[in-house]
């Protein structure tokens, strides 16, 4: 019995990015996304989101209200700065590593799939604050499928049939997309990972 994926859509009503990488460790995933390995630091979801919000402010607030966070450590590791506009956490579930962000800023701005999928297989699903979605499938550096699941007939990937996404039933909502990925590929994310400290990286979309 697993926690599945549908709960992610409910727990992130203002948007999320969810990436699954096959047979890659969390630290390797974060490294391929652009984080120096020595900068990875364990964070809860709440801490990661607070850092993102803090960095986006014209007058950044302090993080003293996060009593369990080692603020000095995250500052030394480069998490605190306007250039860091995405904080991504990563964890493992049965042969897959999931990477999650409470927004779509990173996946919308960075062409991360070729590097991330090198020698691996990657599935990604994101939904922004306006409920605009994207599903992507990449294998060994090639983006085979990339589309909006609301209109699955329009696919920008190199080989859309490789994903075999159902197109005869119309578009899918975010919960339906996550349920399909769970049933088709056995993907899931533990609910208790929200409060657990997972390896995290502060990334920049300004490349």
PDB file of C-alpha atoms in Angstrom:
ATOM      1  CA  UNK A   1       0.000   0.000   0.000  1.00  0.00           C
ATOM      2  CA  UNK A   2       1.390   3.405  -1.011  1.00  0.00           C
ATOM      3  CA  UNK A   3       0.237   6.989  -0.611  1.00  0.00           C
ATOM      4  CA  UNK A   4      -0.108   7.377  -4.359  1.00  0.00           C
ATOM      5  CA  UNK A   5       0.143  10.714  -6.155  1.00  0.00           C
ATOM      6  CA  UNK A   6      -3.320  12.298  -6.167  1.00  0.00           C
ATOM      7  CA  UNK A   7      -2.698  13.908  -2.783  1.00  0.00           C
ATOM      8  CA  UNK A   8       0.047  16.079  -4.333  1.00  0.00           C
ATOM      9  CA  UNK A   9      -2.497  18.025  -6.409  1.00  0.00           C
ATOM     10  CA  UNK A  10      -4.570  18.616  -3.286  1.00  0.00           C
ATOM     11  CA  UNK A  11      -1.588  19.557  -1.097  1.00  0.00           C
ATOM     12  CA  UNK A  12      -0.159  22.047  -3.633  1.00  0.00           C
ATOM     13  CA  UNK A  13      -3.169  24.142  -4.725  1.00  0.00           C
ATOM     14  CA  UNK A  14      -0.927  27.005  -5.910  1.00  0.00           C
ATOM     15  CA  UNK A  15       1.175  24.830  -8.181  1.00  0.00           C
ATOM     16  CA  UNK A  16       3.861  22.162  -8.126  1.00  0.00           C
ATOM     17  CA  UNK A  17       6.590  20.537 -10.166  1.00  0.00           C
ATOM     18  CA  UNK A  18       7.031  16.793  -9.735  1.00  0.00           C
ATOM     19  CA  UNK A  19       9.882  14.970 -11.483  1.00  0.00           C
ATOM     20  CA  UNK A  20      10.626  11.245 -11.336  1.00  0.00           C
ATOM     21  CA  UNK A  21      14.035   9.864 -12.325  1.00  0.00           C
ATOM     22  CA  UNK A  22      14.683   6.150 -12.650  1.00  0.00           C
ATOM     23  CA  UNK A  23      17.709   4.601 -10.917  1.00  0.00           C
ATOM     24  CA  UNK A  24      19.306   7.893  -9.887  1.00  0.00           C
ATOM     25  CA  UNK A  25      20.078   8.879  -6.289  1.00  0.00           C
ATOM     26  CA  UNK A  26      18.514  12.099  -4.925  1.00  0.00           C
ATOM     27  CA  UNK A  27      21.876  13.837  -4.735  1.00  0.00           C
ATOM     28  CA  UNK A  28      22.624  12.919  -8.355  1.00  0.00           C
ATOM     29  CA  UNK A  29      19.276  14.314  -9.466  1.00  0.00           C
ATOM     30  CA  UNK A  30      19.920  17.609  -7.688  1.00  0.00           C
ATOM     31  CA  UNK A  31      23.411  17.739  -9.165  1.00  0.00           C
ATOM     32  CA  UNK A  32      22.075  17.242 -12.691  1.00  0.00           C
ATOM     33  CA  UNK A  33      19.540  19.997 -12.068  1.00  0.00           C
ATOM     34  CA  UNK A  34      22.462  22.324 -11.453  1.00  0.00           C
ATOM     35  CA  UNK A  35      23.340  22.132  -7.757  1.00  0.00           C
ATOM     36  CA  UNK A  36      26.943  21.682  -6.616  1.00  0.00           C
ATOM     37  CA  UNK A  37      26.997  18.490  -4.548  1.00  0.00           C
ATOM     38  CA  UNK A  38      28.532  20.266  -1.581  1.00  0.00           C
ATOM     39  CA  UNK A  39      25.590  22.697  -1.475  1.00  0.00           C
ATOM     40  CA  UNK A  40      22.873  20.066  -0.888  1.00  0.00           C
ATOM     41  CA  UNK A  41      21.184  20.445   2.506  1.00  0.00           C
ATOM     42  CA  UNK A  42      18.198  18.624   4.077  1.00  0.00           C
ATOM     43  CA  UNK A  43      14.979  20.654   4.283  1.00  0.00           C
ATOM     44  CA  UNK A  44      11.297  20.112   4.995  1.00  0.00           C
ATOM     45  CA  UNK A  45       8.693  21.331   2.519  1.00  0.00           C
ATOM     46  CA  UNK A  46       7.827  24.267   4.780  1.00  0.00           C
ATOM     47  CA  UNK A  47      11.451  25.341   5.093  1.00  0.00           C
ATOM     48  CA  UNK A  48      12.013  25.086   1.339  1.00  0.00           C
ATOM     49  CA  UNK A  49       8.954  27.206   0.604  1.00  0.00           C
ATOM     50  CA  UNK A  50       9.871  29.802   3.197  1.00  0.00           C
ATOM     51  CA  UNK A  51      13.327  30.162   1.643  1.00  0.00           C
ATOM     52  CA  UNK A  52      11.816  30.613  -1.835  1.00  0.00           C
ATOM     53  CA  UNK A  53       9.395  33.261  -0.599  1.00  0.00           C
ATOM     54  CA  UNK A  54      12.108  35.003   1.412  1.00  0.00           C
ATOM     55  CA  UNK A  55      14.401  35.210  -1.616  1.00  0.00           C
ATOM     56  CA  UNK A  56      11.646  36.667  -3.801  1.00  0.00           C
ATOM     57  CA  UNK A  57      10.989  39.643  -1.513  1.00  0.00           C
ATOM     58  CA  UNK A  58      12.330  43.131  -2.201  1.00  0.00           C
ATOM     59  CA  UNK A  59      13.216  43.258   1.487  1.00  0.00           C
ATOM     60  CA  UNK A  60      14.007  39.657   2.517  1.00  0.00           C
ATOM     61  CA  UNK A  61      12.809  38.654   5.968  1.00  0.00           C
ATOM     62  CA  UNK A  62      14.856  36.632   8.419  1.00  0.00           C
ATOM     63  CA  UNK A  63      14.144  32.968   9.074  1.00  0.00           C
ATOM     64  CA  UNK A  64      14.330  32.993  12.852  1.00  0.00           C
ATOM     65  CA  UNK A  65      10.734  31.744  13.049  1.00  0.00           C
ATOM     66  CA  UNK A  66      11.945  28.413  11.647  1.00  0.00           C
ATOM     67  CA  UNK A  67      13.276  27.241  14.984  1.00  0.00           C
ATOM     68  CA  UNK A  68      14.659  23.903  13.753  1.00  0.00           C
ATOM     69  CA  UNK A  69      16.410  25.310  10.701  1.00  0.00           C
ATOM     70  CA  UNK A  70      20.149  25.935  10.782  1.00  0.00           C
ATOM     71  CA  UNK A  71      19.942  29.369   9.156  1.00  0.00           C
ATOM     72  CA  UNK A  72      23.694  29.871   9.280  1.00  0.00           C
ATOM     73  CA  UNK A  73      24.248  26.631   7.367  1.00  0.00           C
ATOM     74  CA  UNK A  74      21.754  27.391   4.593  1.00  0.00           C
ATOM     75  CA  UNK A  75      23.243  30.858   4.217  1.00  0.00           C
ATOM     76  CA  UNK A  76      26.777  29.468   3.950  1.00  0.00           C
ATOM     77  CA  UNK A  77      25.589  26.952   1.340  1.00  0.00           C
ATOM     78  CA  UNK A  78      24.147  29.709  -0.829  1.00  0.00           C
ATOM     79  CA  UNK A  79      20.407  29.163  -0.327  1.00  0.00           C
ATOM     80  CA  UNK A  80      19.732  32.765   0.716  1.00  0.00           C
ATOM     81  CA  UNK A  81      19.977  35.192  -2.163  1.00  0.00           C
ATOM     82  CA  UNK A  82      17.872  36.745  -4.920  1.00  0.00           C
ATOM     83  CA  UNK A  83      19.590  34.541  -7.508  1.00  0.00           C
ATOM     84  CA  UNK A  84      18.193  31.427  -5.802  1.00  0.00           C
ATOM     85  CA  UNK A  85      14.598  31.450  -7.032  1.00  0.00           C
ATOM     86  CA  UNK A  86      13.877  27.729  -6.841  1.00  0.00           C
ATOM     87  CA  UNK A  87      14.313  25.273  -3.982  1.00  0.00           C
ATOM     88  CA  UNK A  88      13.887  21.633  -4.965  1.00  0.00           C
ATOM     89  CA  UNK A  89      13.759  18.642  -2.613  1.00  0.00           C
ATOM     90  CA  UNK A  90      14.424  15.026  -3.617  1.00  0.00           C
ATOM     91  CA  UNK A  91      13.621  11.614  -2.124  1.00  0.00           C
ATOM     92  CA  UNK A  92      13.515   7.940  -3.111  1.00  0.00           C
ATOM     93  CA  UNK A  93      10.678   5.462  -3.673  1.00  0.00           C
ATOM     94  CA  UNK A  94      11.283   1.949  -5.067  1.00  0.00           C
ATOM     95  CA  UNK A  95      13.725   2.515  -7.917  1.00  0.00           C
ATOM     96  CA  UNK A  96      12.705   6.096  -8.593  1.00  0.00           C
ATOM     97  CA  UNK A  97      13.789   9.416  -7.155  1.00  0.00           C
ATOM     98  CA  UNK A  98      11.183  12.145  -6.971  1.00  0.00           C
ATOM     99  CA  UNK A  99      12.099  15.825  -7.049  1.00  0.00           C
ATOM    100  CA  UNK A 100       9.453  18.305  -5.957  1.00  0.00           C
ATOM    101  CA  UNK A 101       9.068  22.069  -5.910  1.00  0.00           C
ATOM    102  CA  UNK A 102       6.090  24.098  -4.692  1.00  0.00           C
ATOM    103  CA  UNK A 103       5.926  26.065  -7.942  1.00  0.00           C
ATOM    104  CA  UNK A 104       6.802  25.645 -11.608  1.00  0.00           C
ATOM    105  CA  UNK A 105       9.534  28.278 -11.767  1.00  0.00           C
ATOM    106  CA  UNK A 106      12.412  25.883 -12.426  1.00  0.00           C
ATOM    107  CA  UNK A 107      10.799  23.533 -14.951  1.00  0.00           C
ATOM    108  CA  UNK A 108       9.306  26.489 -16.835  1.00  0.00           C
ATOM    109  CA  UNK A 109      12.606  28.311 -17.230  1.00  0.00           C
ATOM    110  CA  UNK A 110      15.312  25.669 -17.613  1.00  0.00           C
ATOM    111  CA  UNK A 111      15.825  23.017 -20.296  1.00  0.00           C
ATOM    112  CA  UNK A 112      16.754  20.407 -17.711  1.00  0.00           C
ATOM    113  CA  UNK A 113      15.474  17.182 -19.307  1.00  0.00           C
ATOM    114  CA  UNK A 114      18.378  16.261 -21.651  1.00  0.00           C
ATOM    115  CA  UNK A 115      20.947  16.316 -18.844  1.00  0.00           C
ATOM    116  CA  UNK A 116      18.668  14.845 -16.202  1.00  0.00           C
ATOM    117  CA  UNK A 117      17.594  11.900 -18.356  1.00  0.00           C
ATOM    118  CA  UNK A 118      21.081  10.957 -19.601  1.00  0.00           C
ATOM    119  CA  UNK A 119      21.363   7.198 -19.056  1.00  0.00           C
ATOM    120  CA  UNK A 120      18.010   7.257 -17.296  1.00  0.00           C
ATOM    121  CA  UNK A 121      14.279   7.720 -17.756  1.00  0.00           C
ATOM    122  CA  UNK A 122      12.421  10.815 -16.539  1.00  0.00           C
ATOM    123  CA  UNK A 123       8.737  11.594 -16.122  1.00  0.00           C
ATOM    124  CA  UNK A 124       7.623  15.062 -15.095  1.00  0.00           C
ATOM    125  CA  UNK A 125       4.254  16.611 -14.306  1.00  0.00           C
ATOM    126  CA  UNK A 126       3.695  20.220 -13.321  1.00  0.00           C
ATOM    127  CA  UNK A 127       0.719  22.459 -12.700  1.00  0.00           C
ATOM    128  CA  UNK A 128       0.926  26.208 -12.103  1.00  0.00           C
ATOM    129  CA  UNK A 129      -1.245  28.593 -10.104  1.00  0.00           C
ATOM    130  CA  UNK A 130      -3.514  29.046 -13.142  1.00  0.00           C
ATOM    131  CA  UNK A 131      -4.014  25.262 -13.454  1.00  0.00           C
ATOM    132  CA  UNK A 132      -1.919  25.169 -16.648  1.00  0.00           C
ATOM    133  CA  UNK A 133      -0.286  21.750 -16.861  1.00  0.00           C
ATOM    134  CA  UNK A 134       2.624  20.036 -18.582  1.00  0.00           C
ATOM    135  CA  UNK A 135       3.634  16.382 -18.804  1.00  0.00           C
ATOM    136  CA  UNK A 136       7.028  15.339 -20.152  1.00  0.00           C
ATOM    137  CA  UNK A 137       8.784  12.056 -20.802  1.00  0.00           C
ATOM    138  CA  UNK A 138      12.504  11.821 -21.573  1.00  0.00           C
ATOM    139  CA  UNK A 139      14.812   8.849 -22.069  1.00  0.00           C
ATOM    140  CA  UNK A 140      18.608   8.995 -22.308  1.00  0.00           C
ATOM    141  CA  UNK A 141      18.813  12.648 -23.214  1.00  0.00           C
ATOM    142  CA  UNK A 142      15.873  12.731 -25.647  1.00  0.00           C
ATOM    143  CA  UNK A 143      12.570  14.414 -24.850  1.00  0.00           C
ATOM    144  CA  UNK A 144      10.141  11.959 -26.392  1.00  0.00           C
ATOM    145  CA  UNK A 145       6.901  13.533 -25.226  1.00  0.00           C
ATOM    146  CA  UNK A 146       6.010  17.027 -24.005  1.00  0.00           C
ATOM    147  CA  UNK A 147       2.418  18.242 -23.911  1.00  0.00           C
ATOM    148  CA  UNK A 148      -0.440  19.870 -22.040  1.00  0.00           C
ATOM    149  CA  UNK A 149      -2.638  17.018 -20.752  1.00  0.00           C
ATOM    150  CA  UNK A 150      -5.700  19.222 -21.252  1.00  0.00           C
ATOM    151  CA  UNK A 151      -5.041  18.921 -25.009  1.00  0.00           C
ATOM    152  CA  UNK A 152      -3.009  15.689 -25.332  1.00  0.00           C
ATOM    153  CA  UNK A 153      -3.228  15.609 -29.135  1.00  0.00           C
ATOM    154  CA  UNK A 154      -0.628  18.393 -29.422  1.00  0.00           C
ATOM    155  CA  UNK A 155       2.753  16.993 -28.436  1.00  0.00           C
ATOM    156  CA  UNK A 156       6.112  18.710 -28.939  1.00  0.00           C
ATOM    157  CA  UNK A 157       8.229  15.626 -28.205  1.00  0.00           C
ATOM    158  CA  UNK A 158      10.412  13.673 -30.637  1.00  0.00           C
ATOM    159  CA  UNK A 159       8.358  10.489 -30.383  1.00  0.00           C
ATOM    160  CA  UNK A 160       4.983  11.030 -28.656  1.00  0.00           C
ATOM    161  CA  UNK A 161       3.775   7.419 -29.067  1.00  0.00           C
ATOM    162  CA  UNK A 162       6.636   6.314 -26.798  1.00  0.00           C
ATOM    163  CA  UNK A 163       4.650   7.481 -23.779  1.00  0.00           C
ATOM    164  CA  UNK A 164       1.391   5.985 -25.104  1.00  0.00           C
ATOM    165  CA  UNK A 165      -0.688   8.648 -23.376  1.00  0.00           C
ATOM    166  CA  UNK A 166      -4.445   8.089 -23.816  1.00  0.00           C
ATOM    167  CA  UNK A 167      -5.869  10.712 -26.204  1.00  0.00           C
ATOM    168  CA  UNK A 168      -9.325   9.309 -26.880  1.00  0.00           C
ATOM    169  CA  UNK A 169     -10.874  10.347 -23.575  1.00  0.00           C
ATOM    170  CA  UNK A 170     -10.248  14.093 -23.817  1.00  0.00           C
ATOM    171  CA  UNK A 171      -8.115  16.133 -21.484  1.00  0.00           C
ATOM    172  CA  UNK A 172      -7.162  15.284 -17.910  1.00  0.00           C
ATOM    173  CA  UNK A 173      -7.247  17.370 -14.750  1.00  0.00           C
ATOM    174  CA  UNK A 174      -4.166  17.523 -12.521  1.00  0.00           C
ATOM    175  CA  UNK A 175      -5.459  14.817 -10.126  1.00  0.00           C
ATOM    176  CA  UNK A 176      -6.295  12.568 -13.093  1.00  0.00           C
ATOM    177  CA  UNK A 177      -2.817  13.066 -14.562  1.00  0.00           C
ATOM    178  CA  UNK A 178      -1.177  12.057 -11.297  1.00  0.00           C
ATOM    179  CA  UNK A 179      -3.476   9.053 -10.913  1.00  0.00           C
ATOM    180  CA  UNK A 180      -2.559   7.914 -14.414  1.00  0.00           C
ATOM    181  CA  UNK A 181       1.178   8.222 -13.781  1.00  0.00           C
ATOM    182  CA  UNK A 182       0.744   6.276 -10.562  1.00  0.00           C
ATOM    183  CA  UNK A 183      -1.204   3.445 -12.188  1.00  0.00           C
ATOM    184  CA  UNK A 184       0.897   3.233 -15.360  1.00  0.00           C
ATOM    185  CA  UNK A 185       4.390   3.520 -13.869  1.00  0.00           C
ATOM    186  CA  UNK A 186       3.870   2.698 -10.185  1.00  0.00           C
ATOM    187  CA  UNK A 187       5.000   6.180  -9.152  1.00  0.00           C
ATOM    188  CA  UNK A 188       4.204   7.608  -5.744  1.00  0.00           C
ATOM    189  CA  UNK A 189       5.376  10.089  -3.133  1.00  0.00           C
ATOM    190  CA  UNK A 190       5.105   9.451   0.635  1.00  0.00           C
ATOM    191  CA  UNK A 191       2.852  11.972   2.358  1.00  0.00           C
ATOM    192  CA  UNK A 192       5.184  12.062   5.347  1.00  0.00           C
ATOM    193  CA  UNK A 193       7.969  13.338   3.094  1.00  0.00           C
ATOM    194  CA  UNK A 194       6.419  16.791   3.475  1.00  0.00           C
ATOM    195  CA  UNK A 195       7.659  17.057   7.045  1.00  0.00           C
ATOM    196  CA  UNK A 196      10.811  15.002   6.612  1.00  0.00           C
ATOM    197  CA  UNK A 197      14.152  16.589   5.863  1.00  0.00           C
ATOM    198  CA  UNK A 198      15.007  15.572   2.327  1.00  0.00           C
ATOM    199  CA  UNK A 199      18.130  16.515   0.368  1.00  0.00           C
ATOM    200  CA  UNK A 200      17.427  19.945  -1.109  1.00  0.00           C
ATOM    201  CA  UNK A 201      19.123  22.392  -3.426  1.00  0.00           C
ATOM    202  CA  UNK A 202      18.782  26.099  -4.044  1.00  0.00           C
ATOM    203  CA  UNK A 203      18.751  26.642  -7.808  1.00  0.00           C
ATOM    204  CA  UNK A 204      18.647  29.603 -10.149  1.00  0.00           C
ATOM    205  CA  UNK A 205      16.518  29.906 -13.253  1.00  0.00           C
ATOM    206  CA  UNK A 206      18.716  32.755 -14.512  1.00  0.00           C
ATOM    207  CA  UNK A 207      20.999  30.911 -16.904  1.00  0.00           C
TER     208      UNK A 207
END
